[in-house]
């Protein structure tokens, strides 16, 4: 008997297989008919595979056939239950007028476990009614079910559901491959490239289905136009690739400009993160000097490591702690330990060595060392400013326009200098068209003048400076230009003709003359009667009638007997201040002397060891010097041509040698190579050189500069051209060398984009594509790389969330597929490195590890996308920033800024709930919201609720305790209240429907087509209230049944107007009535009432949330086999967090598995291929 | 095995294209020729081996949402003395080129329980799927035509719109229905282009210089074979849509690279006579619509496509009509459902007129473009229609329809065709579709719910 049964089954199975194979392609209509119930059900006859191949839950309408086994308890109980319903319920609950929409004719049609599960909600209601004895109603019938009948029927319902669950719960269900939505596409590109690119893949390629999300494969479609858009986008993204001498990267600008600007950006970033600058021209700000202090400290700590109780300390270890590079620490260690350093390095080194060693009180010693290293840094930073008498910001000045340069011209010394110092001149430049400034044009006296000098280098004796023939010269002040005279005033114009000259000796008081000892030199230098010699600073006071004369002090200055001395001489009105006027500060010395050479070497040493700037800007300002042999004069034609044509100059020797190393150093070299290789830099430079030397018969392209041609150039430029050519060759070589790396980088890119390791075949195919693009396609390396990138982005492996499913078995997703499902669920994008690592380590089959990943991912900033995508689509504020449904003529306050803020409010609220692990019940009744000041004002709240932040004043911020203002949670979001209104008035119907549909998931059917409408504008209500209008509408019975359910949930929100502001009265002054009255005459009032109502029905709310989450995560509609998972999620309660619920989903069977594909009904049916042409369109359209 | 091969080789598209080629070309015998075009025709005929050639027939469909106010939508008389109701008034200058069609309806739209989306089957006649998991609206008539004759032009059809796709559900149904008029297959909406610049680029791009695109597409297409055994049948079917899209582009590039035309007929211009529109969406609606209409004219004039549809707005449109003087509010909620308040009804009329004005503009422009001794309009069929009649009541007992263009001499203008009292079997929108498809060279025994042609057209 048993054997016979088995054979019969086997035969049945064979028949079905044959039937399936021989079944011709049917038209749509036949297919549709065939879909619910295959003629011969396929069974799985073997015992060994039975457990693995648990049958997928049949589509609605499919009754599991159970001919080969004993009937289940549910099946046994069905007839009795049917009889009970027939006997006690069918009077009221059948047919078109079935009460409460419960029709036992339909329900008892399918009394299988699957049938019951399909209508589980209804059946559970039935069970509840029977148990509670609410049904049948006592007054309605004379025949009542017995207790036993009640119990048996309820038991049958429960057993049926249990049987169904036992068999099917957690079934993965049919999930159609999903294409990236436009949002996912954008996020994925962002995560892949690190930049935002507006690709033009927009919502026009999306559509929404299932639970109301765009990530639902069944409703997505593609055709050639879509593919064209993808192609354009892919090429556009590939254009943003930076293909230079380093690894493949992406940048906000595309093409060659992208290479150039990204290189500049990379250089600047490195300079900013590692370098420093104390003095700078043209408004440059100083930065990074603290790195000197840290390096000095590291050196001190290292020197005293034993005493500090840190004997194992290393320079590199300490540097890492301080946040400076190891290379820099080592360099400064060498500096402070340098023997025989010259001036001024010697001063700095001495100061470092003077820092007291640690005492027993380590903390105090360290604090002291910190103070001292800071002071030393200050000294170091200030010294160049002092030296050149500048006003750099770092030295406490107001900034210096010109850059600091140590070179032959800035370090020129003169044996003798002739000073002309204006005593009372003021340079007043009237503005064109303005009257000259009021008041005296010449400053009143007496004027204090300091003649000072500082010793920069000492020879054998004490340095002496000789002031020769000091005299006061008087001139007539030049007239100032008239108010409307064009301003062309120059310094030359100001002084008038000389009227008188007074030797200083003639006008100084006697005691001053005595003090200065005119005519006598301490070191025996011969000097005249009107001359005097000084060993230190001299202070003079001079007075002249300032209204009559313009007075000047003229004097020559020269060295005394010690010709090896180098001194800095200044005439100024301050004893120690800056002397920025031209010619006020000079270096006096003998350029031929040994002393001068020592001085120069000392400065060069200092600049090499402790420069004030670690680097010059890559893109110099126009005041920055240009390199020799070009004319370095500011605004000279050659200088300007250089700045304009050559654009970039690399002056970062110190940075390169002493600040960066290893990968950073390599990155810097790559960036410079890219910067100078991204455009014809070398040709431009060569052109400048040729022009400078007036060479007209040489090639102007660097590639054509062969050694022979270089040899034919003027000798003076050969070295430069050789260097340039070598640099060009090196640049080209570096670019070429990087090429294989780029191909490898594209493969890595592909593996990230495709969200799994590439197969060897795929790797080979991508490499082949690159090669053929170069050979057959004749593309450059760069072009071929871009083409390959575009090709990667065009692959279905990127555009679709492909999951493998060999036909026939339920399949557990592999780790990579899990990683992808998780990241698209929680981030709407591709997995990050950590998730990829976990996938590679095969951790994503371990529920504990899955939970940890979910927790990590929901806390990540990328979880904001959940707020945008999941909550936005669920609650209806998706793309609210582009919402056009408000009549801004009526509501002018509803500005774009308010709209954006409302959108941010919504997104930020849910982002906060997710990332901060708030209980999900707060979705409904949070006591906080996110506002910016304009939105607070719009809502009629005190703007001060939102702390002011000038830096980001549009940013919404969390504001607590808002429920007292009737804010907080989904229902009271401006965006939600606005989208559920008509353009000109509120709509309690839309709001009620929103709650029924989106919060309670008990939608009402659409209104009949000819349902009357209410005026779109509450101004057209002719004195009636909206409620009165709706009440009239409800008198129509066909409208009433739904409105009795919808309206009571909408009216409590009447306290908000059509753009989400609270209100107490309508436009016409009538008070707002926020009472919602249910069919049973119970009422709820206002938001409080509504929130209470929803709290009472929180299981319903949680069911909705669970269904939506499952629908969003899986990309399919929840099905009866999800009941158990939903049940668990609901049971977790309102205190559960989104992360808790997401974890349940991610660790569920349905999330971790894929249904077998083959014997599931194909849907939607593929386009039919009819045999007779003429029938085609007609049949297609007549399913 | 055999089964698989069939599905690959015998694709729907393949089949329809076959039909198209075999069809008679109705405009051949009815149009007078200029010497020049006859010459070109002769040259073309030699090349293609055909008998004669002349301007082809084009079909343009302009959809406006939310119907009309019935009281304002009427026509009386005929020819030059035809009188028009206020809503149709912008058509007055074109009444002699126009057929005003009354009383046609779509049974499946009429009975649908979804008052809006259930009626978005104007061009297919098939029922809109009310199952949220199954997207289905039936292949639209324009796409059937495009499938048949699309291979003759650079672009099979131009599917344009003004409003973006709405990403939400309406009464539990996907708003893809409200956002789509053209469907390339029963379950696949045609991608609607709302960016004028992109539409322009499609028209102007000639396929030369697309070697790179081809190499990328070729390489991607080669992935198809590897995918098939790895994925489920459903998924493979879904992915195949993508590969089919690729194949379509490749064919188009190929066609564009080939200079010769089957008919040997030359379009009146071979370069666009309008500047390339800006990349951004136009800021105001009338400009946007005008650009889209101009693009249709350009496409027809350059013979880049012979089938074009334009949705002036989506169903359930959020379009705010404040750009029309004296109108305030959004099309759907404020103006259509105006609660029968007089001033709002007046505004609704203005929106009706505005829609018709767009259709009039298209007619006017095509009338002024010469093709030999005929005009572009003479060689075209333009259809203006909405999915609803009484917009406020979601009325589907009939739909407003206007036709202009001589259809290559097959349509006589200046007439009113009233089918309202001719019995439901004789007043099907799908009968009109059959009649129009006949003229476009696609002869079917049945379409949608119709198996007969519209009488009298």
PDB file of N, CA and C in Angstrom, chain B residues 387-438:
ATOM      1  N   UNK B 387      -8.120  61.482 -19.931  1.00  0.00           N
ATOM      2  CA  UNK B 387      -8.600  60.182 -19.461  1.00  0.00           C
ATOM      3  C   UNK B 387      -9.976  60.284 -18.818  1.00  0.00           C
ATOM      4  N   UNK B 388     -10.392  61.511 -18.507  1.00  0.00           N
ATOM      5  CA  UNK B 388     -11.685  61.716 -17.846  1.00  0.00           C
ATOM      6  C   UNK B 388     -12.519  62.665 -18.699  1.00  0.00           C
ATOM      7  N   UNK B 389     -13.803  62.591 -18.484  1.00  0.00           N
ATOM      8  CA  UNK B 389     -14.654  63.588 -19.128  1.00  0.00           C
ATOM      9  C   UNK B 389     -14.954  64.672 -18.109  1.00  0.00           C
ATOM     10  N   UNK B 390     -15.946  64.450 -17.276  1.00  0.00           N
ATOM     11  CA  UNK B 390     -16.188  65.410 -16.206  1.00  0.00           C
ATOM     12  C   UNK B 390     -15.104  65.187 -15.142  1.00  0.00           C
ATOM     13  N   UNK B 391     -14.157  66.092 -15.099  1.00  0.00           N
ATOM     14  CA  UNK B 391     -13.035  65.917 -14.194  1.00  0.00           C
ATOM     15  C   UNK B 391     -13.472  65.840 -12.739  1.00  0.00           C
ATOM     16  N   UNK B 392     -14.428  66.644 -12.384  1.00  0.00           N
ATOM     17  CA  UNK B 392     -14.849  66.704 -10.987  1.00  0.00           C
ATOM     18  C   UNK B 392     -15.458  65.369 -10.553  1.00  0.00           C
ATOM     19  N   UNK B 393     -16.215  64.755 -11.454  1.00  0.00           N
ATOM     20  CA  UNK B 393     -16.888  63.500 -11.102  1.00  0.00           C
ATOM     21  C   UNK B 393     -16.081  62.283 -11.533  1.00  0.00           C
ATOM     22  N   UNK B 394     -14.867  62.482 -11.977  1.00  0.00           N
ATOM     23  CA  UNK B 394     -14.046  61.385 -12.487  1.00  0.00           C
ATOM     24  C   UNK B 394     -14.803  60.633 -13.574  1.00  0.00           C
ATOM     25  N   UNK B 395     -15.540  61.367 -14.353  1.00  0.00           N
ATOM     26  CA  UNK B 395     -16.436  60.739 -15.333  1.00  0.00           C
ATOM     27  C   UNK B 395     -15.679  59.995 -16.405  1.00  0.00           C
ATOM     28  N   UNK B 396     -16.075  58.744 -16.633  1.00  0.00           N
ATOM     29  CA  UNK B 396     -15.423  57.947 -17.664  1.00  0.00           C
ATOM     30  C   UNK B 396     -16.463  57.375 -18.623  1.00  0.00           C
ATOM     31  N   UNK B 397     -17.658  57.914 -18.562  1.00  0.00           N
ATOM     32  CA  UNK B 397     -18.701  57.438 -19.476  1.00  0.00           C
ATOM     33  C   UNK B 397     -18.401  57.876 -20.903  1.00  0.00           C
ATOM     34  N   UNK B 398     -17.573  58.862 -21.063  1.00  0.00           N
ATOM     35  CA  UNK B 398     -17.040  59.241 -22.361  1.00  0.00           C
ATOM     36  C   UNK B 398     -15.755  60.036 -22.100  1.00  0.00           C
ATOM     37  N   UNK B 399     -14.928  60.197 -23.137  1.00  0.00           N
ATOM     38  CA  UNK B 399     -13.724  61.010 -22.956  1.00  0.00           C
ATOM     39  C   UNK B 399     -13.672  62.083 -24.050  1.00  0.00           C
ATOM     40  N   UNK B 400     -13.109  63.228 -23.742  1.00  0.00           N
ATOM     41  CA  UNK B 400     -12.977  64.285 -24.738  1.00  0.00           C
ATOM     42  C   UNK B 400     -11.846  63.951 -25.717  1.00  0.00           C
ATOM     43  N   UNK B 401     -12.148  64.013 -27.001  1.00  0.00           N
ATOM     44  CA  UNK B 401     -11.126  63.685 -28.005  1.00  0.00           C
ATOM     45  C   UNK B 401     -11.168  64.678 -29.155  1.00  0.00           C
ATOM     46  N   UNK B 402     -10.021  65.163 -29.536  1.00  0.00           N
ATOM     47  CA  UNK B 402      -9.887  66.012 -30.721  1.00  0.00           C
ATOM     48  C   UNK B 402      -8.851  65.372 -31.634  1.00  0.00           C
ATOM     49  N   UNK B 403      -9.109  65.457 -32.933  1.00  0.00           N
ATOM     50  CA  UNK B 403      -8.109  64.995 -33.893  1.00  0.00           C
ATOM     51  C   UNK B 403      -7.863  66.113 -34.893  1.00  0.00           C
ATOM     52  N   UNK B 404      -6.609  66.384 -35.157  1.00  0.00           N
ATOM     53  CA  UNK B 404      -6.290  67.287 -36.263  1.00  0.00           C
ATOM     54  C   UNK B 404      -5.314  66.580 -37.187  1.00  0.00           C
ATOM     55  N   UNK B 405      -5.143  67.134 -38.369  1.00  0.00           N
ATOM     56  CA  UNK B 405      -4.233  66.537 -39.348  1.00  0.00           C
ATOM     57  C   UNK B 405      -5.004  65.695 -40.352  1.00  0.00           C
ATOM     58  N   UNK B 406      -4.496  65.691 -41.563  1.00  0.00           N
ATOM     59  CA  UNK B 406      -5.217  64.971 -42.621  1.00  0.00           C
ATOM     60  C   UNK B 406      -4.854  63.491 -42.638  1.00  0.00           C
ATOM     61  N   UNK B 407      -3.902  63.100 -41.834  1.00  0.00           N
ATOM     62  CA  UNK B 407      -3.525  61.685 -41.840  1.00  0.00           C
ATOM     63  C   UNK B 407      -3.111  61.228 -43.218  1.00  0.00           C
ATOM     64  N   UNK B 408      -2.382  62.082 -43.928  1.00  0.00           N
ATOM     65  CA  UNK B 408      -1.957  61.723 -45.268  1.00  0.00           C
ATOM     66  C   UNK B 408      -3.127  61.600 -46.225  1.00  0.00           C
ATOM     67  N   UNK B 409      -4.119  62.384 -45.992  1.00  0.00           N
ATOM     68  CA  UNK B 409      -5.253  62.363 -46.888  1.00  0.00           C
ATOM     69  C   UNK B 409      -6.323  61.352 -46.484  1.00  0.00           C
ATOM     70  N   UNK B 410      -6.174  60.750 -45.323  1.00  0.00           N
ATOM     71  CA  UNK B 410      -7.153  59.732 -44.924  1.00  0.00           C
ATOM     72  C   UNK B 410      -8.182  60.259 -43.934  1.00  0.00           C
ATOM     73  N   UNK B 411      -7.996  61.493 -43.493  1.00  0.00           N
ATOM     74  CA  UNK B 411      -8.935  62.042 -42.515  1.00  0.00           C
ATOM     75  C   UNK B 411      -9.438  63.386 -43.026  1.00  0.00           C
ATOM     76  N   UNK B 412     -10.739  63.504 -42.987  1.00  0.00           N
ATOM     77  CA  UNK B 412     -11.345  64.748 -43.448  1.00  0.00           C
ATOM     78  C   UNK B 412     -11.705  65.570 -42.215  1.00  0.00           C
ATOM     79  N   UNK B 413     -11.292  66.836 -42.203  1.00  0.00           N
ATOM     80  CA  UNK B 413     -11.517  67.681 -41.041  1.00  0.00           C
ATOM     81  C   UNK B 413     -12.863  68.392 -41.093  1.00  0.00           C
ATOM     82  N   UNK B 414     -13.057  69.297 -40.149  1.00  0.00           N
ATOM     83  CA  UNK B 414     -14.266  70.102 -40.121  1.00  0.00           C
ATOM     84  C   UNK B 414     -15.513  69.318 -39.755  1.00  0.00           C
ATOM     85  N   UNK B 415     -15.339  68.239 -39.018  1.00  0.00           N
ATOM     86  CA  UNK B 415     -16.504  67.401 -38.719  1.00  0.00           C
ATOM     87  C   UNK B 415     -16.668  67.165 -37.227  1.00  0.00           C
ATOM     88  N   UNK B 416     -17.895  66.832 -36.863  1.00  0.00           N
ATOM     89  CA  UNK B 416     -18.161  66.387 -35.504  1.00  0.00           C
ATOM     90  C   UNK B 416     -18.640  64.944 -35.613  1.00  0.00           C
ATOM     91  N   UNK B 417     -18.016  64.064 -34.887  1.00  0.00           N
ATOM     92  CA  UNK B 417     -18.477  62.670 -34.883  1.00  0.00           C
ATOM     93  C   UNK B 417     -19.028  62.382 -33.495  1.00  0.00           C
ATOM     94  N   UNK B 418     -20.295  62.079 -33.451  1.00  0.00           N
ATOM     95  CA  UNK B 418     -20.943  61.857 -32.159  1.00  0.00           C
ATOM     96  C   UNK B 418     -21.377  60.403 -32.056  1.00  0.00           C
ATOM     97  N   UNK B 419     -20.788  59.670 -31.125  1.00  0.00           N
ATOM     98  CA  UNK B 419     -21.085  58.245 -31.002  1.00  0.00           C
ATOM     99  C   UNK B 419     -21.923  57.945 -29.773  1.00  0.00           C
ATOM    100  N   UNK B 420     -22.282  58.968 -29.063  1.00  0.00           N
ATOM    101  CA  UNK B 420     -22.892  58.772 -27.751  1.00  0.00           C
ATOM    102  C   UNK B 420     -24.114  57.851 -27.816  1.00  0.00           C
ATOM    103  N   UNK B 421     -24.892  57.998 -28.860  1.00  0.00           N
ATOM    104  CA  UNK B 421     -26.125  57.215 -28.932  1.00  0.00           C
ATOM    105  C   UNK B 421     -26.010  56.036 -29.889  1.00  0.00           C
ATOM    106  N   UNK B 422     -24.779  55.674 -30.222  1.00  0.00           N
ATOM    107  CA  UNK B 422     -24.640  54.603 -31.229  1.00  0.00           C
ATOM    108  C   UNK B 422     -24.481  53.228 -30.603  1.00  0.00           C
ATOM    109  N   UNK B 423     -24.664  53.143 -29.315  1.00  0.00           N
ATOM    110  CA  UNK B 423     -24.533  51.839 -28.662  1.00  0.00           C
ATOM    111  C   UNK B 423     -23.115  51.622 -28.186  1.00  0.00           C
ATOM    112  N   UNK B 424     -22.976  51.017 -26.979  1.00  0.00           N
ATOM    113  CA  UNK B 424     -21.665  50.858 -26.365  1.00  0.00           C
ATOM    114  C   UNK B 424     -20.682  50.123 -27.268  1.00  0.00           C
ATOM    115  N   UNK B 425     -21.155  49.164 -28.026  1.00  0.00           N
ATOM    116  CA  UNK B 425     -20.247  48.375 -28.861  1.00  0.00           C
ATOM    117  C   UNK B 425     -19.630  49.224 -29.960  1.00  0.00           C
ATOM    118  N   UNK B 426     -20.297  50.320 -30.280  1.00  0.00           N
ATOM    119  CA  UNK B 426     -19.817  51.122 -31.407  1.00  0.00           C
ATOM    120  C   UNK B 426     -19.135  52.413 -30.975  1.00  0.00           C
ATOM    121  N   UNK B 427     -18.854  52.522 -29.697  1.00  0.00           N
ATOM    122  CA  UNK B 427     -18.251  53.783 -29.253  1.00  0.00           C
ATOM    123  C   UNK B 427     -17.011  53.534 -28.381  1.00  0.00           C
ATOM    124  N   UNK B 428     -16.207  52.617 -28.829  1.00  0.00           N
ATOM    125  CA  UNK B 428     -15.021  52.276 -28.021  1.00  0.00           C
ATOM    126  C   UNK B 428     -13.808  53.123 -28.435  1.00  0.00           C
ATOM    127  N   UNK B 429     -13.119  53.610 -27.436  1.00  0.00           N
ATOM    128  CA  UNK B 429     -11.874  54.329 -27.707  1.00  0.00           C
ATOM    129  C   UNK B 429     -10.918  53.417 -28.478  1.00  0.00           C
ATOM    130  N   UNK B 430     -10.958  52.128 -28.140  1.00  0.00           N
ATOM    131  CA  UNK B 430     -10.042  51.201 -28.812  1.00  0.00           C
ATOM    132  C   UNK B 430     -10.375  51.030 -30.292  1.00  0.00           C
ATOM    133  N   UNK B 431     -11.645  51.266 -30.657  1.00  0.00           N
ATOM    134  CA  UNK B 431     -11.980  51.252 -32.083  1.00  0.00           C
ATOM    135  C   UNK B 431     -11.281  52.408 -32.786  1.00  0.00           C
ATOM    136  N   UNK B 432     -11.273  53.552 -32.121  1.00  0.00           N
ATOM    137  CA  UNK B 432     -10.535  54.690 -32.669  1.00  0.00           C
ATOM    138  C   UNK B 432      -9.058  54.317 -32.833  1.00  0.00           C
ATOM    139  N   UNK B 433      -8.520  53.653 -31.792  1.00  0.00           N
ATOM    140  CA  UNK B 433      -7.111  53.266 -31.875  1.00  0.00           C
ATOM    141  C   UNK B 433      -6.870  52.358 -33.075  1.00  0.00           C
ATOM    142  N   UNK B 434      -7.772  51.402 -33.269  1.00  0.00           N
ATOM    143  CA  UNK B 434      -7.626  50.509 -34.428  1.00  0.00           C
ATOM    144  C   UNK B 434      -7.616  51.311 -35.725  1.00  0.00           C
ATOM    145  N   UNK B 435      -8.540  52.274 -35.785  1.00  0.00           N
ATOM    146  CA  UNK B 435      -8.625  53.092 -36.996  1.00  0.00           C
ATOM    147  C   UNK B 435      -7.354  53.898 -37.215  1.00  0.00           C
ATOM    148  N   UNK B 436      -6.833  54.453 -36.141  1.00  0.00           N
ATOM    149  CA  UNK B 436      -5.624  55.271 -36.278  1.00  0.00           C
ATOM    150  C   UNK B 436      -4.417  54.396 -36.591  1.00  0.00           C
ATOM    151  N   UNK B 437      -4.358  53.237 -35.935  1.00  0.00           N
ATOM    152  CA  UNK B 437      -3.222  52.336 -36.195  1.00  0.00           C
ATOM    153  C   UNK B 437      -3.239  51.860 -37.648  1.00  0.00           C
ATOM    154  N   UNK B 438      -4.437  51.608 -38.184  1.00  0.00           N
ATOM    155  CA  UNK B 438      -4.541  51.257 -39.608  1.00  0.00           C
ATOM    156  C   UNK B 438      -3.769  52.258 -40.445  1.00  0.00           C
TER     157      UNK B 438
END
